[in-house]
């Protein structure tokens, strides 16, 4: 009876432990394939579960389209470097005498660093008087000032340049080499040349976006498109505000992968296979390559196209399924485009759960046997 009772106790302990493990569940990275499919609309859930194929990849290959509106594209480049009311000018006047009208003693050059063009378009230059500046180019104004001073001092030499002011200037902020206010001059009349004049960009060019605000209108373009698509190198206008910023799109990778994290886009587009690679690939000890899921809130237009429907309205919860073991599975993952806010989740392989169950049971049973042995020894 003693032997039978011991065996019965062990069997009872095993059954009890199995029941506890089954009821409490096992540690895991998240839901399994069956649980995700159980939440589908087809099974009274609230998400559409869609297997990815070539048709689905084409229907979902939507990325934010950036580009300038016609109002920006059709604005012609400013003509000659015309001075406007509100501009600020820098003058440098050389005199061919030791004791000139304007120069300090021992010097033959007089800098007038900030000469403001008034609201009527005039500036004042000592010994030359009030001069009409607006409507002239810096070169034309140079000749006018030279002629005015020529009667006062022998062979004057004048340099006129535009500097930042309230007239034909733009402001550059964000990820540029030197933020500030810059005058629109002959070398910097277009967007790319103005950015270059400000020291270029200081953020990765692959994810740099350029926004131009003109009055109440704003348009945005990828920095790389300024060079791949010349029409985006728009002409600038006085008062333009230029913002250079890094792309803020991101996605999340969870589950049986090499790492789990939120990742920012490092290029304009990224595929599912690239997203997996960025976290070190699938965990070969845990991952189920048939269960790679992408969770997304899909606009109704795309959801209707993917599901061959016309009745859906508003954003729809869609779960895309990638099977990397299928004959074209890797190709589909390569062509499937990840979008901002996506969550990629890789399920655990079924045998992982089985191994966890066995380990839990055998480990718990060993502990139970040890306790029973200790109890017997105490008696």
Short mmCIF file of C-alpha atoms in Angstrom, two decimals:
data_model
loop_
_atom_site.label_atom_id
_atom_site.label_comp_id
_atom_site.label_asym_id
_atom_site.label_seq_id
_atom_site.Cartn_x
_atom_site.Cartn_y
_atom_site.Cartn_z
CA UNK A 1 0.00 0.00 0.00
CA UNK A 2 2.88 2.34 0.77
CA UNK A 3 4.36 1.97 -2.73
CA UNK A 4 0.98 2.46 -4.38
CA UNK A 5 0.27 5.46 -2.26
CA UNK A 6 3.62 7.03 -3.21
CA UNK A 7 2.98 6.47 -6.94
CA UNK A 8 -0.53 7.83 -6.56
CA UNK A 9 0.82 10.92 -4.84
CA UNK A 10 3.33 11.54 -7.62
CA UNK A 11 0.69 11.11 -10.30
CA UNK A 12 -1.61 13.43 -8.43
CA UNK A 13 1.20 15.98 -8.12
CA UNK A 14 1.94 15.81 -11.86
CA UNK A 15 -1.73 16.28 -12.73
CA UNK A 16 -2.00 19.18 -10.33
CA UNK A 17 1.09 20.90 -11.75
CA UNK A 18 -0.13 20.38 -15.33
CA UNK A 19 -3.46 21.91 -14.41
CA UNK A 20 -1.76 24.91 -12.79
CA UNK A 21 0.47 25.49 -15.84
CA UNK A 22 -2.48 25.18 -18.20
CA UNK A 23 -4.64 27.57 -16.22
CA UNK A 24 -1.99 30.20 -15.50
CA UNK A 25 -0.35 30.20 -18.94
CA UNK A 26 3.30 30.33 -19.89
CA UNK A 27 5.64 33.29 -20.34
CA UNK A 28 5.68 34.43 -23.99
CA UNK A 29 6.33 37.45 -26.20
CA UNK A 30 2.68 38.02 -27.14
CA UNK A 31 -0.32 36.41 -28.84
CA UNK A 32 0.02 33.35 -31.03
CA UNK A 33 -1.13 32.92 -34.61
CA UNK A 34 -4.41 31.30 -33.59
CA UNK A 35 -5.25 34.13 -31.23
CA UNK A 36 -4.57 36.77 -33.91
CA UNK A 37 -6.69 34.94 -36.48
CA UNK A 38 -9.41 34.53 -33.83
CA UNK A 39 -9.65 38.32 -33.65
CA UNK A 40 -10.45 38.66 -37.35
CA UNK A 41 -13.69 40.13 -38.67
CA UNK A 42 -14.40 36.77 -40.24
CA UNK A 43 -14.55 35.35 -36.72
CA UNK A 44 -16.52 38.19 -35.16
CA UNK A 45 -13.42 40.18 -34.29
CA UNK A 46 -12.66 43.81 -35.14
CA UNK A 47 -9.72 43.51 -37.55
CA UNK A 48 -9.37 42.26 -41.11
CA UNK A 49 -6.64 39.63 -41.41
CA UNK A 50 -5.15 39.63 -44.91
CA UNK A 51 -2.48 37.36 -46.36
CA UNK A 52 0.06 39.37 -48.33
CA UNK A 53 0.44 38.65 -52.03
CA UNK A 54 1.56 40.67 -55.05
CA UNK A 55 -1.86 42.32 -55.42
CA UNK A 56 -1.85 43.40 -51.77
CA UNK A 57 1.68 44.79 -51.99
CA UNK A 58 0.66 46.94 -54.97
CA UNK A 59 -2.51 48.18 -53.28
CA UNK A 60 -0.69 49.13 -50.07
CA UNK A 61 2.48 50.65 -51.60
CA UNK A 62 1.48 54.17 -50.58
CA UNK A 63 4.01 56.66 -49.25
CA UNK A 64 3.64 60.35 -48.37
CA UNK A 65 3.94 62.31 -51.59
CA UNK A 66 5.92 65.49 -51.07
CA UNK A 67 6.23 68.24 -53.62
CA UNK A 68 5.60 71.91 -54.25
CA UNK A 69 2.24 73.22 -55.39
CA UNK A 70 1.80 75.02 -58.70
CA UNK A 71 2.01 78.37 -56.96
CA UNK A 72 5.58 77.60 -55.92
CA UNK A 73 6.58 75.82 -59.13
CA UNK A 74 5.32 78.56 -61.44
CA UNK A 75 7.03 81.45 -59.66
CA UNK A 76 9.83 82.60 -61.94
CA UNK A 77 13.32 83.37 -60.77
CA UNK A 78 13.73 86.98 -59.76
CA UNK A 79 15.40 89.06 -62.48
CA UNK A 80 18.30 91.32 -61.75
CA UNK A 81 19.17 91.81 -58.11
CA UNK A 82 16.80 94.72 -57.60
CA UNK A 83 16.92 96.63 -54.34
CA UNK A 84 13.59 97.06 -52.53
CA UNK A 85 12.33 99.30 -49.71
CA UNK A 86 13.30 97.75 -46.39
CA UNK A 87 16.52 96.20 -47.71
CA UNK A 88 19.72 96.67 -45.79
CA UNK A 89 22.84 97.55 -47.77
CA UNK A 90 26.52 97.46 -46.98
CA UNK A 91 28.70 100.16 -48.52
CA UNK A 92 32.49 100.41 -48.68
CA UNK A 93 33.92 103.67 -50.05
CA UNK A 94 37.60 104.03 -51.01
CA UNK A 95 39.15 107.48 -51.51
CA UNK A 96 42.30 108.08 -53.45
CA UNK A 97 43.71 110.60 -50.95
CA UNK A 98 45.33 110.37 -47.53
CA UNK A 99 42.90 112.81 -45.92
CA UNK A 100 39.53 111.93 -47.42
CA UNK A 101 36.03 113.20 -46.84
CA UNK A 102 34.79 110.07 -45.09
CA UNK A 103 37.83 108.02 -44.08
CA UNK A 104 39.39 108.31 -40.65
CA UNK A 105 42.91 109.66 -40.35
CA UNK A 106 45.44 107.19 -41.71
CA UNK A 107 42.80 105.17 -43.56
CA UNK A 108 41.52 105.42 -47.10
CA UNK A 109 38.40 103.20 -46.82
CA UNK A 110 35.11 103.96 -45.09
CA UNK A 111 32.68 101.10 -44.30
CA UNK A 112 28.98 101.87 -43.98
CA UNK A 113 27.87 98.47 -42.76
CA UNK A 114 24.11 98.83 -42.40
CA UNK A 115 22.39 101.39 -44.57
CA UNK A 116 18.63 100.95 -44.43
CA UNK A 117 16.52 101.60 -47.53
CA UNK A 118 13.57 103.62 -46.26
CA UNK A 119 9.93 103.10 -47.11
CA UNK A 120 10.19 105.42 -50.11
CA UNK A 121 13.23 103.56 -51.43
CA UNK A 122 15.92 106.12 -50.53
CA UNK A 123 19.21 105.93 -48.63
CA UNK A 124 21.46 108.69 -47.32
CA UNK A 125 25.20 108.71 -48.06
CA UNK A 126 27.36 111.46 -46.50
CA UNK A 127 28.49 114.04 -49.09
CA UNK A 128 26.38 112.28 -51.73
CA UNK A 129 23.04 113.11 -50.19
CA UNK A 130 19.72 111.31 -50.44
CA UNK A 131 19.84 108.74 -53.22
CA UNK A 132 17.10 106.62 -54.77
CA UNK A 133 18.12 103.00 -54.13
CA UNK A 134 14.97 100.94 -54.76
CA UNK A 135 14.54 99.82 -58.32
CA UNK A 136 18.30 99.78 -58.85
CA UNK A 137 20.65 96.83 -58.79
CA UNK A 138 23.66 97.06 -56.46
CA UNK A 139 25.82 97.73 -59.54
CA UNK A 140 23.58 100.55 -60.76
CA UNK A 141 23.50 102.07 -57.28
CA UNK A 142 27.30 101.82 -57.12
CA UNK A 143 27.59 103.96 -60.25
CA UNK A 144 25.12 106.53 -58.90
CA UNK A 145 27.01 106.93 -55.61
CA UNK A 146 30.35 107.06 -57.43
CA UNK A 147 29.12 109.89 -59.66
CA UNK A 148 27.76 111.81 -56.67
CA UNK A 149 31.04 111.56 -54.75
CA UNK A 150 33.23 112.20 -57.76
CA UNK A 151 32.68 115.94 -57.41
CA UNK A 152 33.71 115.84 -53.74
CA UNK A 153 36.77 113.56 -53.71
CA UNK A 154 39.10 112.39 -56.51
CA UNK A 155 38.47 109.00 -58.11
CA UNK A 156 36.22 107.41 -55.42
CA UNK A 157 35.72 103.64 -55.55
CA UNK A 158 32.44 102.25 -54.16
CA UNK A 159 31.33 98.71 -53.33
CA UNK A 160 27.62 98.01 -52.73
CA UNK A 161 26.31 94.72 -51.40
CA UNK A 162 23.01 93.41 -50.09
CA UNK A 163 22.83 92.19 -46.50
CA UNK A 164 20.02 90.72 -44.45
CA UNK A 165 17.20 93.13 -43.76
CA UNK A 166 13.45 93.52 -43.99
CA UNK A 167 13.25 93.43 -47.77
CA UNK A 168 14.03 90.53 -50.13
CA UNK A 169 15.24 88.10 -47.50
CA UNK A 170 14.35 84.61 -46.35
CA UNK A 171 14.72 82.93 -42.98
CA UNK A 172 16.29 79.48 -42.60
CA UNK A 173 15.78 77.42 -39.45
CA UNK A 174 16.18 73.79 -38.43
CA UNK A 175 18.86 71.38 -39.57
CA UNK A 176 21.05 73.75 -41.57
CA UNK A 177 24.66 74.68 -41.08
CA UNK A 178 23.87 78.25 -40.00
CA UNK A 179 20.36 79.35 -39.14
CA UNK A 180 19.52 82.96 -39.83
CA UNK A 181 18.12 85.57 -42.21
CA UNK A 182 19.63 85.70 -45.68
CA UNK A 183 19.24 88.19 -48.50
CA UNK A 184 18.10 86.93 -51.90
CA UNK A 185 21.03 87.74 -54.12
CA UNK A 186 22.13 86.68 -57.57
CA UNK A 187 23.86 83.47 -56.37
CA UNK A 188 21.05 82.52 -53.93
CA UNK A 189 17.79 82.98 -55.80
CA UNK A 190 16.69 79.33 -55.67
CA UNK A 191 16.04 76.97 -52.79
CA UNK A 192 19.09 74.74 -53.24
CA UNK A 193 21.53 77.63 -53.60
CA UNK A 194 20.09 79.40 -50.55
CA UNK A 195 20.50 76.24 -48.43
CA UNK A 196 24.05 75.86 -49.73
CA UNK A 197 24.71 79.49 -48.81
CA UNK A 198 23.59 78.73 -45.26
CA UNK A 199 26.18 75.96 -44.93
CA UNK A 200 24.09 73.07 -46.26
CA UNK A 201 22.06 70.70 -44.10
CA UNK A 202 23.25 69.17 -40.84
CA UNK A 203 20.95 66.13 -40.76
CA UNK A 204 21.07 62.91 -42.82
CA UNK A 205 20.09 63.85 -46.39
CA UNK A 206 18.13 60.60 -46.88
CA UNK A 207 15.49 61.69 -44.36
CA UNK A 208 15.73 65.49 -44.62
CA UNK A 209 12.58 67.37 -45.55
CA UNK A 210 12.43 70.99 -46.69
CA UNK A 211 9.31 73.07 -46.00
CA UNK A 212 8.79 76.48 -47.59
CA UNK A 213 6.18 78.79 -46.06
CA UNK A 214 5.07 81.63 -48.32
CA UNK A 215 2.25 83.76 -46.99
CA UNK A 216 -0.48 81.35 -45.94
CA UNK A 217 0.77 78.48 -48.11
CA UNK A 218 3.16 75.71 -47.13
CA UNK A 219 4.73 73.04 -49.31
CA UNK A 220 7.27 70.36 -48.48
CA UNK A 221 9.76 68.33 -50.47
CA UNK A 222 12.45 65.73 -49.79
CA UNK A 223 15.91 67.28 -49.79
CA UNK A 224 17.20 64.65 -52.23
CA UNK A 225 14.45 65.59 -54.70
CA UNK A 226 15.96 69.05 -55.09
CA UNK A 227 18.70 67.37 -57.10
CA UNK A 228 16.91 64.36 -58.62
CA UNK A 229 13.98 66.54 -59.78
CA UNK A 230 15.19 70.01 -60.83
CA UNK A 231 11.69 71.50 -60.97
CA UNK A 232 11.58 71.37 -57.15
CA UNK A 233 14.47 73.83 -56.95
CA UNK A 234 11.97 76.66 -56.77
CA UNK A 235 12.62 80.39 -57.03
CA UNK A 236 12.52 82.24 -53.72
CA UNK A 237 10.56 85.33 -52.77
CA UNK A 238 11.14 87.91 -50.08
CA UNK A 239 9.59 86.79 -46.79
CA UNK A 240 9.85 83.06 -47.50
CA UNK A 241 10.43 80.93 -44.43
CA UNK A 242 12.44 77.74 -44.97
CA UNK A 243 12.37 74.91 -42.43
CA UNK A 244 14.78 71.98 -42.65
CA UNK A 245 13.77 69.05 -40.45
CA UNK A 246 14.31 65.32 -40.14
CA UNK A 247 11.58 62.85 -41.07
CA UNK A 248 9.62 61.90 -37.92
CA UNK A 249 8.04 58.68 -39.22
CA UNK A 250 8.61 55.53 -37.14
CA UNK A 251 7.43 51.94 -36.72
CA UNK A 252 7.60 49.33 -33.97
CA UNK A 253 8.93 45.76 -34.08
CA UNK A 254 7.88 43.27 -31.40
CA UNK A 255 7.90 39.54 -30.76
CA UNK A 256 10.42 36.83 -31.62
CA UNK A 257 13.04 39.02 -33.25
CA UNK A 258 16.65 39.84 -32.51
CA UNK A 259 15.52 43.02 -30.74
CA UNK A 260 12.27 44.78 -29.93
CA UNK A 261 12.14 48.52 -30.36
CA UNK A 262 10.65 51.59 -31.99
CA UNK A 263 12.63 52.50 -35.10
CA UNK A 264 12.72 55.72 -37.08
CA UNK A 265 12.78 55.68 -40.86
CA UNK A 266 16.33 55.94 -42.19
CA UNK A 267 15.27 56.17 -45.85
CA UNK A 268 12.23 57.49 -47.69
CA UNK A 269 10.83 53.94 -47.98
CA UNK A 270 11.42 50.73 -46.06
CA UNK A 271 10.16 47.21 -46.77
CA UNK A 272 9.08 44.54 -44.32
CA UNK A 273 12.23 42.51 -44.95
CA UNK A 274 14.37 45.60 -44.27
CA UNK A 275 12.43 46.28 -41.07
CA UNK A 276 13.17 42.74 -39.86
CA UNK A 277 16.83 43.14 -40.76
CA UNK A 278 17.09 46.37 -38.76
CA UNK A 279 16.34 44.51 -35.52
CA UNK A 280 18.75 41.66 -36.24
CA UNK A 281 16.39 39.38 -38.12
CA UNK A 282 14.15 36.66 -36.71
CA UNK A 283 15.22 34.89 -33.53
CA UNK A 284 16.06 31.42 -34.85
CA UNK A 285 15.32 29.85 -31.46
CA UNK A 286 11.88 31.39 -31.10
CA UNK A 287 10.40 32.79 -34.31
CA UNK A 288 7.73 31.27 -36.50
CA UNK A 289 8.59 32.44 -40.06
CA UNK A 290 5.02 31.72 -41.12
CA UNK A 291 3.68 34.21 -38.57
CA UNK A 292 5.02 37.69 -39.38
CA UNK A 293 2.21 40.20 -38.86
CA UNK A 294 1.92 43.91 -39.61
CA UNK A 295 -0.81 45.77 -37.69
CA UNK A 296 -2.09 48.98 -39.31
CA UNK A 297 -5.00 51.41 -39.35
CA UNK A 298 -5.70 51.52 -43.08
CA UNK A 299 -7.58 54.37 -44.81
CA UNK A 300 -10.91 53.23 -46.23
CA UNK A 301 -9.79 53.77 -49.83
CA UNK A 302 -6.90 51.34 -49.47
CA UNK A 303 -8.87 48.92 -47.26
CA UNK A 304 -11.61 48.67 -49.90
CA UNK A 305 -8.99 48.01 -52.58
CA UNK A 306 -7.22 45.33 -50.52
CA UNK A 307 -10.46 43.56 -49.56
CA UNK A 308 -12.22 44.01 -52.93
CA UNK A 309 -15.02 45.96 -51.28
CA UNK A 310 -16.68 49.34 -51.71
CA UNK A 311 -18.70 49.70 -48.52
CA UNK A 312 -16.03 50.38 -45.89
CA UNK A 313 -15.92 53.90 -44.46
CA UNK A 314 -13.26 55.43 -42.23
CA UNK A 315 -10.00 53.89 -41.08
CA UNK A 316 -10.04 50.10 -40.79
CA UNK A 317 -7.95 47.85 -38.58
CA UNK A 318 -6.03 45.52 -40.89
CA UNK A 319 -3.55 42.80 -39.97
CA UNK A 320 -1.27 41.75 -42.83
CA UNK A 321 0.21 38.24 -42.68
CA UNK A 322 3.60 37.43 -44.20
CA UNK A 323 4.69 33.80 -44.60
CA UNK A 324 8.43 33.81 -45.25
CA UNK A 325 8.41 30.05 -45.93
CA UNK A 326 6.05 30.38 -48.92
CA UNK A 327 7.64 30.05 -52.39
CA UNK A 328 7.40 33.82 -52.92
CA UNK A 329 7.28 34.80 -49.26
CA UNK A 330 10.61 36.61 -49.14
CA UNK A 331 9.76 38.47 -52.36
CA UNK A 332 6.43 39.61 -50.88
CA UNK A 333 8.19 40.76 -47.70
CA UNK A 334 10.72 42.63 -49.84
CA UNK A 335 7.95 44.41 -51.77
CA UNK A 336 5.58 45.08 -48.85
CA UNK A 337 6.05 48.71 -47.76
CA UNK A 338 6.13 49.63 -44.07
CA UNK A 339 4.35 52.87 -43.20
CA UNK A 340 4.41 55.38 -40.38
CA UNK A 341 2.87 54.00 -37.18
CA UNK A 342 2.99 50.32 -38.25
CA UNK A 343 3.53 47.59 -35.67
CA UNK A 344 5.34 44.49 -36.87
CA UNK A 345 4.93 41.42 -34.67
CA UNK A 346 6.59 38.01 -35.09
CA UNK A 347 4.93 35.07 -33.35
CA UNK A 348 6.71 32.25 -31.56
CA UNK A 349 6.98 28.84 -33.22
CA UNK A 350 4.55 26.20 -31.81
CA UNK A 351 7.37 23.98 -30.58
CA UNK A 352 8.59 26.85 -28.35
CA UNK A 353 5.34 26.75 -26.40
CA UNK A 354 5.57 22.95 -26.21
CA UNK A 355 9.13 23.13 -24.89
CA UNK A 356 8.12 25.73 -22.34
CA UNK A 357 5.27 23.50 -21.16
CA UNK A 358 7.50 20.43 -20.85
CA UNK A 359 10.18 22.43 -19.08
CA UNK A 360 7.65 23.88 -16.68
CA UNK A 361 6.15 20.49 -15.96
CA UNK A 362 9.41 18.60 -15.54
CA UNK A 363 10.94 21.38 -13.51
CA UNK A 364 7.89 21.62 -11.27
CA UNK A 365 7.72 17.83 -10.95
CA UNK A 366 11.36 17.68 -9.94
CA UNK A 367 10.69 20.30 -7.32
CA UNK A 368 7.68 18.33 -6.08
CA UNK A 369 9.75 15.13 -5.85
CA UNK A 370 12.44 16.97 -3.93
CA UNK A 371 9.86 18.27 -1.49
CA UNK A 372 8.35 14.81 -1.11
CA UNK A 373 11.78 13.24 -0.52
CA UNK A 374 12.59 15.89 2.03
CA UNK A 375 9.30 15.25 3.77
CA UNK A 376 9.92 11.50 3.88
CA UNK A 377 13.41 12.07 5.27
CA UNK A 378 11.94 14.21 7.99
CA UNK A 379 9.63 11.40 9.02
#
